């Protein structure tokens, strides 16, 4: 038993040695506050902070509201407007820890191209993030601002791509929200 404890302590120290001071701070506080950061830096910091930020499993009421949508005129306009009209959702359901796990932020680059973070602030129950992505010369800016905690979140999301009046232009504003109502009740779905 003593040998296992020594090995475990050694592994913890080795892992701690691999973390930067900023990652150790994020792991200790669950907070991230960086400016002009790369995708790699933000991904490592948010991963380090994850345990302190984890949303609590249980019954959650959550939803997405479309605030506004504007797209370039052209052959895709109607399809884009129809897709935007499908954004609003509302649900009350049992959420497991896996359901509430954060998305791998690096996946954004598969869709948006190379991304950087002029700011990524998640502390004190608030979130204020700006992401700028560039894919083949097409620029997209994503903004997230609101509150975020273990039992609730309410975040305004804004996506702007291209220039108004030009092909590829899109400006979408949404609100995403959720609130934990308590423990899950009843039998889990099979």
mmCIF file of N, CA and C in Angstrom, residues 70-158:
data_model
loop_
_atom_site.group_PDB
_atom_site.id
_atom_site.type_symbol
_atom_site.label_atom_id
_atom_site.label_comp_id
_atom_site.label_asym_id
_atom_site.label_seq_id
_atom_site.Cartn_x
_atom_site.Cartn_y
_atom_site.Cartn_z
ATOM 1 N N UNK A 70 -28.896 37.537 -40.069
ATOM 2 C CA UNK A 70 -28.804 38.294 -41.304
ATOM 3 C C UNK A 70 -27.769 37.606 -42.187
ATOM 4 N N UNK A 71 -28.137 37.348 -43.430
ATOM 5 C CA UNK A 71 -27.257 36.653 -44.363
ATOM 6 C C UNK A 71 -27.185 37.410 -45.676
ATOM 7 N N UNK A 72 -26.120 37.131 -46.429
ATOM 8 C CA UNK A 72 -25.954 37.750 -47.748
ATOM 9 C C UNK A 72 -27.062 37.277 -48.680
ATOM 10 N N UNK A 73 -27.522 38.172 -49.555
ATOM 11 C CA UNK A 73 -28.471 37.760 -50.580
ATOM 12 C C UNK A 73 -27.761 36.803 -51.520
ATOM 13 N N UNK A 74 -28.512 35.860 -52.051
ATOM 14 C CA UNK A 74 -27.909 34.903 -52.975
ATOM 15 C C UNK A 74 -28.613 33.571 -52.890
ATOM 16 N N UNK A 75 -28.078 32.580 -53.571
ATOM 17 C CA UNK A 75 -28.748 31.284 -53.657
ATOM 18 C C UNK A 75 -28.874 30.546 -52.317
ATOM 19 N N UNK A 76 -27.997 30.840 -51.350
ATOM 20 C CA UNK A 76 -28.056 30.130 -50.071
ATOM 21 C C UNK A 76 -28.872 30.869 -49.019
ATOM 22 N N UNK A 77 -29.327 32.070 -49.322
ATOM 23 C CA UNK A 77 -30.013 32.898 -48.329
ATOM 24 C C UNK A 77 -31.201 32.181 -47.693
ATOM 25 N N UNK A 78 -32.091 31.635 -48.511
ATOM 26 C CA UNK A 78 -33.296 30.997 -47.963
ATOM 27 C C UNK A 78 -32.948 29.788 -47.096
ATOM 28 N N UNK A 79 -31.992 28.976 -47.531
ATOM 29 C CA UNK A 79 -31.583 27.800 -46.757
ATOM 30 C C UNK A 79 -30.962 28.231 -45.425
ATOM 31 N N UNK A 80 -30.179 29.298 -45.440
ATOM 32 C CA UNK A 80 -29.568 29.793 -44.207
ATOM 33 C C UNK A 80 -30.631 30.333 -43.247
ATOM 34 N N UNK A 81 -31.620 31.027 -43.784
ATOM 35 C CA UNK A 81 -32.699 31.538 -42.933
ATOM 36 C C UNK A 81 -33.515 30.388 -42.339
ATOM 37 N N UNK A 82 -33.758 29.341 -43.131
ATOM 38 C CA UNK A 82 -34.484 28.172 -42.615
ATOM 39 C C UNK A 82 -33.685 27.481 -41.520
ATOM 40 N N UNK A 83 -32.371 27.365 -41.706
ATOM 41 C CA UNK A 83 -31.517 26.747 -40.682
ATOM 42 C C UNK A 83 -31.541 27.591 -39.406
ATOM 43 N N UNK A 84 -31.491 28.911 -39.533
ATOM 44 C CA UNK A 84 -31.541 29.799 -38.369
ATOM 45 C C UNK A 84 -32.872 29.661 -37.637
ATOM 46 N N UNK A 85 -33.950 29.478 -38.391
ATOM 47 C CA UNK A 85 -35.275 29.335 -37.778
ATOM 48 C C UNK A 85 -35.367 28.074 -36.925
ATOM 49 N N UNK A 86 -34.490 27.101 -37.168
ATOM 50 C CA UNK A 86 -34.498 25.851 -36.385
ATOM 51 C C UNK A 86 -33.661 25.960 -35.113
ATOM 52 N N UNK A 87 -32.973 27.079 -34.911
ATOM 53 C CA UNK A 87 -32.110 27.247 -33.741
ATOM 54 C C UNK A 87 -32.892 27.213 -32.427
ATOM 55 N N UNK A 88 -34.013 27.917 -32.300
ATOM 56 C CA UNK A 88 -34.683 27.933 -30.995
ATOM 57 C C UNK A 88 -35.060 26.530 -30.528
ATOM 58 N N UNK A 89 -34.645 26.235 -29.289
ATOM 59 C CA UNK A 89 -34.949 24.947 -28.669
ATOM 60 C C UNK A 89 -35.152 25.173 -27.182
ATOM 61 N N UNK A 90 -35.927 24.292 -26.585
ATOM 62 C CA UNK A 90 -36.125 24.322 -25.132
ATOM 63 C C UNK A 90 -36.367 22.886 -24.686
ATOM 64 N N UNK A 91 -35.705 22.484 -23.607
ATOM 65 C CA UNK A 91 -35.877 21.116 -23.127
ATOM 66 C C UNK A 91 -35.650 21.058 -21.624
ATOM 67 N N UNK A 92 -36.289 20.084 -21.014
ATOM 68 C CA UNK A 92 -36.035 19.733 -19.628
ATOM 69 C C UNK A 92 -35.716 18.250 -19.652
ATOM 70 N N UNK A 93 -34.467 17.920 -19.242
ATOM 71 C CA UNK A 93 -34.098 16.509 -19.271
ATOM 72 C C UNK A 93 -32.959 16.214 -18.321
ATOM 73 N N UNK A 94 -32.814 14.941 -18.016
ATOM 74 C CA UNK A 94 -31.750 14.457 -17.157
ATOM 75 C C UNK A 94 -30.435 14.524 -17.935
ATOM 76 N N UNK A 95 -29.434 15.158 -17.341
ATOM 77 C CA UNK A 95 -28.127 15.307 -17.978
ATOM 78 C C UNK A 95 -27.070 14.608 -17.113
ATOM 79 N N UNK A 96 -26.289 13.736 -17.733
ATOM 80 C CA UNK A 96 -25.184 13.069 -17.046
ATOM 81 C C UNK A 96 -23.940 13.966 -17.107
ATOM 82 N N UNK A 97 -22.904 13.573 -16.392
ATOM 83 C CA UNK A 97 -21.642 14.316 -16.444
ATOM 84 C C UNK A 97 -21.112 14.339 -17.881
ATOM 85 N N UNK A 98 -21.261 13.235 -18.598
ATOM 86 C CA UNK A 98 -20.804 13.179 -19.997
ATOM 87 C C UNK A 98 -21.608 14.141 -20.872
ATOM 88 N N UNK A 99 -22.914 14.245 -20.630
ATOM 89 C CA UNK A 99 -23.752 15.178 -21.399
ATOM 90 C C UNK A 99 -23.307 16.623 -21.189
ATOM 91 N N UNK A 100 -22.830 16.922 -19.982
ATOM 92 C CA UNK A 100 -22.476 18.291 -19.616
ATOM 93 C C UNK A 100 -21.000 18.614 -19.822
ATOM 94 N N UNK A 101 -20.231 17.636 -20.287
ATOM 95 C CA UNK A 101 -18.802 17.855 -20.514
ATOM 96 C C UNK A 101 -18.606 18.921 -21.585
ATOM 97 N N UNK A 102 -17.625 19.799 -21.405
ATOM 98 C CA UNK A 102 -17.397 20.838 -22.407
ATOM 99 C C UNK A 102 -16.927 20.248 -23.730
ATOM 100 N N UNK A 103 -17.214 20.958 -24.785
ATOM 101 C CA UNK A 103 -16.801 20.528 -26.112
ATOM 102 C C UNK A 103 -15.299 20.772 -26.249
ATOM 103 N N UNK A 104 -14.635 19.949 -27.007
ATOM 104 C CA UNK A 104 -13.218 20.148 -27.287
ATOM 105 C C UNK A 104 -13.101 21.384 -28.172
ATOM 106 N N UNK A 105 -12.588 22.463 -27.612
ATOM 107 C CA UNK A 105 -12.534 23.754 -28.312
ATOM 108 C C UNK A 105 -11.687 23.699 -29.577
ATOM 109 N N UNK A 106 -10.746 22.761 -29.645
ATOM 110 C CA UNK A 106 -9.900 22.678 -30.835
ATOM 111 C C UNK A 106 -10.685 22.233 -32.061
ATOM 112 N N UNK A 107 -11.853 21.644 -31.867
ATOM 113 C CA UNK A 107 -12.695 21.225 -32.991
ATOM 114 C C UNK A 107 -13.162 22.436 -33.810
ATOM 115 N N UNK A 108 -13.166 23.606 -33.194
ATOM 116 C CA UNK A 108 -13.571 24.831 -33.881
ATOM 117 C C UNK A 108 -12.712 25.079 -35.114
ATOM 118 N N UNK A 109 -11.444 24.725 -35.034
ATOM 119 C CA UNK A 109 -10.554 24.975 -36.169
ATOM 120 C C UNK A 109 -10.863 24.080 -37.369
ATOM 121 N N UNK A 110 -11.525 22.953 -37.151
ATOM 122 C CA UNK A 110 -11.917 22.104 -38.285
ATOM 123 C C UNK A 110 -12.967 22.805 -39.137
ATOM 124 N N UNK A 111 -13.787 23.633 -38.494
ATOM 125 C CA UNK A 111 -14.841 24.351 -39.206
ATOM 126 C C UNK A 111 -14.398 25.760 -39.589
ATOM 127 N N UNK A 112 -13.787 26.463 -38.640
ATOM 128 C CA UNK A 112 -13.489 27.876 -38.838
ATOM 129 C C UNK A 112 -12.108 28.202 -39.349
ATOM 130 N N UNK A 113 -11.226 27.205 -39.454
ATOM 131 C CA UNK A 113 -9.853 27.478 -39.867
ATOM 132 C C UNK A 113 -8.985 27.826 -38.674
ATOM 133 N N UNK A 114 -7.926 28.574 -38.907
ATOM 134 C CA UNK A 114 -7.010 28.954 -37.829
ATOM 135 C C UNK A 114 -7.683 29.989 -36.934
ATOM 136 N N UNK A 115 -7.686 29.724 -35.618
ATOM 137 C CA UNK A 115 -8.376 30.612 -34.677
ATOM 138 C C UNK A 115 -7.425 31.137 -33.603
ATOM 139 N N UNK A 116 -7.638 32.385 -33.214
ATOM 140 C CA UNK A 116 -6.913 33.000 -32.108
ATOM 141 C C UNK A 116 -7.934 33.653 -31.175
ATOM 142 N N UNK A 117 -7.477 33.993 -29.982
ATOM 143 C CA UNK A 117 -8.352 34.536 -28.950
ATOM 144 C C UNK A 117 -7.847 35.904 -28.504
ATOM 145 N N UNK A 118 -8.420 36.997 -29.029
ATOM 146 C CA UNK A 118 -8.052 38.315 -28.510
ATOM 147 C C UNK A 118 -8.293 38.384 -26.999
ATOM 148 N N UNK A 119 -9.317 37.664 -26.520
ATOM 149 C CA UNK A 119 -9.537 37.560 -25.073
ATOM 150 C C UNK A 119 -10.303 36.269 -24.773
ATOM 151 N N UNK A 120 -9.968 35.662 -23.653
ATOM 152 C CA UNK A 120 -10.700 34.515 -23.126
ATOM 153 C C UNK A 120 -10.689 34.686 -21.618
ATOM 154 N N UNK A 121 -11.808 35.144 -21.090
ATOM 155 C CA UNK A 121 -11.933 35.382 -19.659
ATOM 156 C C UNK A 121 -13.113 34.557 -19.154
ATOM 157 N N UNK A 122 -12.813 33.659 -18.229
ATOM 158 C CA UNK A 122 -13.854 32.873 -17.575
ATOM 159 C C UNK A 122 -13.487 32.827 -16.102
ATOM 160 N N UNK A 123 -14.061 33.763 -15.352
ATOM 161 C CA UNK A 123 -13.777 33.822 -13.919
ATOM 162 C C UNK A 123 -14.879 34.577 -13.195
ATOM 163 N N UNK A 124 -14.981 34.301 -11.906
ATOM 164 C CA UNK A 124 -15.982 34.980 -11.098
ATOM 165 C C UNK A 124 -17.397 34.729 -11.573
ATOM 166 N N UNK A 125 -17.639 33.559 -12.209
ATOM 167 C CA UNK A 125 -18.978 33.238 -12.687
ATOM 168 C C UNK A 125 -19.365 33.923 -13.985
ATOM 169 N N UNK A 126 -18.412 34.597 -14.595
ATOM 170 C CA UNK A 126 -18.692 35.307 -15.856
ATOM 171 C C UNK A 126 -17.800 34.774 -16.969
ATOM 172 N N UNK A 127 -18.289 34.932 -18.195
ATOM 173 C CA UNK A 127 -17.510 34.548 -19.368
ATOM 174 C C UNK A 127 -17.543 35.706 -20.358
ATOM 175 N N UNK A 128 -16.368 36.009 -20.920
ATOM 176 C CA UNK A 128 -16.233 37.067 -21.918
ATOM 177 C C UNK A 128 -15.141 36.598 -22.880
ATOM 178 N N UNK A 129 -15.551 36.138 -24.055
ATOM 179 C CA UNK A 129 -14.629 35.512 -24.997
ATOM 180 C C UNK A 129 -14.802 36.120 -26.382
ATOM 181 N N UNK A 130 -13.675 36.383 -27.036
ATOM 182 C CA UNK A 130 -13.678 36.765 -28.445
ATOM 183 C C UNK A 130 -12.746 35.803 -29.176
ATOM 184 N N UNK A 131 -13.270 35.195 -30.232
ATOM 185 C CA UNK A 131 -12.494 34.265 -31.047
ATOM 186 C C UNK A 131 -12.503 34.797 -32.473
ATOM 187 N N UNK A 132 -11.325 34.846 -33.094
ATOM 188 C CA UNK A 132 -11.227 35.252 -34.487
ATOM 189 C C UNK A 132 -10.641 34.093 -35.276
ATOM 190 N N UNK A 133 -11.380 33.675 -36.309
ATOM 191 C CA UNK A 133 -10.950 32.554 -37.139
ATOM 192 C C UNK A 133 -10.793 33.006 -38.586
ATOM 193 N N UNK A 134 -9.872 32.367 -39.281
ATOM 194 C CA UNK A 134 -9.606 32.669 -40.679
ATOM 195 C C UNK A 134 -9.459 31.353 -41.429
ATOM 196 N N UNK A 135 -10.337 31.147 -42.411
ATOM 197 C CA UNK A 135 -10.272 29.941 -43.233
ATOM 198 C C UNK A 135 -10.262 30.380 -44.690
ATOM 199 N N UNK A 136 -9.129 30.175 -45.332
ATOM 200 C CA UNK A 136 -8.972 30.534 -46.744
ATOM 201 C C UNK A 136 -9.355 31.990 -47.019
ATOM 202 N N UNK A 137 -8.974 32.887 -46.114
ATOM 203 C CA UNK A 137 -9.254 34.305 -46.290
ATOM 204 C C UNK A 137 -10.619 34.751 -45.797
ATOM 205 N N UNK A 138 -11.500 33.801 -45.459
ATOM 206 C CA UNK A 138 -12.813 34.143 -44.915
ATOM 207 C C UNK A 138 -12.683 34.290 -43.395
ATOM 208 N N UNK A 139 -13.017 35.466 -42.894
ATOM 209 C CA UNK A 139 -12.844 35.753 -41.471
ATOM 210 C C UNK A 139 -14.175 35.659 -40.724
ATOM 211 N N UNK A 140 -14.103 35.042 -39.545
ATOM 212 C CA UNK A 140 -15.268 34.905 -38.674
ATOM 213 C C UNK A 140 -14.885 35.343 -37.275
ATOM 214 N N UNK A 141 -15.759 36.106 -36.633
ATOM 215 C CA UNK A 141 -15.568 36.509 -35.244
ATOM 216 C C UNK A 141 -16.713 35.928 -34.428
ATOM 217 N N UNK A 142 -16.359 35.303 -33.304
ATOM 218 C CA UNK A 142 -17.342 34.743 -32.371
ATOM 219 C C UNK A 142 -17.188 35.464 -31.042
ATOM 220 N N UNK A 143 -18.296 35.876 -30.459
ATOM 221 C CA UNK A 143 -18.303 36.556 -29.165
ATOM 222 C C UNK A 143 -19.221 35.807 -28.212
ATOM 223 N N UNK A 144 -18.746 35.591 -26.991
ATOM 224 C CA UNK A 144 -19.534 34.942 -25.942
ATOM 225 C C UNK A 144 -19.449 35.834 -24.713
ATOM 226 N N UNK A 145 -20.601 36.191 -24.151
ATOM 227 C CA UNK A 145 -20.603 37.051 -22.969
ATOM 228 C C UNK A 145 -21.811 36.698 -22.105
ATOM 229 N N UNK A 146 -21.542 36.468 -20.821
ATOM 230 C CA UNK A 146 -22.641 36.161 -19.922
ATOM 231 C C UNK A 146 -22.161 35.547 -18.625
ATOM 232 N N UNK A 147 -23.015 34.723 -18.048
ATOM 233 C CA UNK A 147 -22.701 34.071 -16.782
ATOM 234 C C UNK A 147 -22.618 32.563 -16.993
ATOM 235 N N UNK A 148 -21.763 31.938 -16.191
ATOM 236 C CA UNK A 148 -21.576 30.506 -16.331
ATOM 237 C C UNK A 148 -21.148 29.936 -14.989
ATOM 238 N N UNK A 149 -21.866 28.906 -14.534
ATOM 239 C CA UNK A 149 -21.531 28.266 -13.265
ATOM 240 C C UNK A 149 -21.877 26.796 -13.288
ATOM 241 N N UNK A 150 -21.717 26.154 -12.153
ATOM 242 C CA UNK A 150 -21.956 24.709 -12.056
ATOM 243 C C UNK A 150 -23.435 24.358 -12.146
ATOM 244 N N UNK A 151 -24.312 25.305 -11.799
ATOM 245 C CA UNK A 151 -25.749 25.030 -11.765
ATOM 246 C C UNK A 151 -26.567 25.876 -12.731
ATOM 247 N N UNK A 152 -25.921 26.770 -13.490
ATOM 248 C CA UNK A 152 -26.671 27.612 -14.431
ATOM 249 C C UNK A 152 -25.717 28.336 -15.372
ATOM 250 N N UNK A 153 -26.257 28.717 -16.519
ATOM 251 C CA UNK A 153 -25.506 29.545 -17.468
ATOM 252 C C UNK A 153 -26.500 30.352 -18.287
ATOM 253 N N UNK A 154 -26.067 31.511 -18.737
ATOM 254 C CA UNK A 154 -26.873 32.380 -19.587
ATOM 255 C C UNK A 154 -25.876 33.215 -20.396
ATOM 256 N N UNK A 155 -25.720 32.857 -21.664
ATOM 257 C CA UNK A 155 -24.658 33.438 -22.473
ATOM 258 C C UNK A 155 -25.209 33.963 -23.798
ATOM 259 N N UNK A 156 -24.837 35.202 -24.125
ATOM 260 C CA UNK A 156 -25.142 35.777 -25.436
ATOM 261 C C UNK A 156 -24.031 35.338 -26.380
ATOM 262 N N UNK A 157 -24.416 34.848 -27.549
ATOM 263 C CA UNK A 157 -23.463 34.361 -28.544
ATOM 264 C C UNK A 157 -23.687 35.155 -29.825
ATOM 265 N N UNK A 158 -22.598 35.626 -30.403
ATOM 266 C CA UNK A 158 -22.686 36.380 -31.649
ATOM 267 C C UNK A 158 -21.645 35.839 -32.625
#
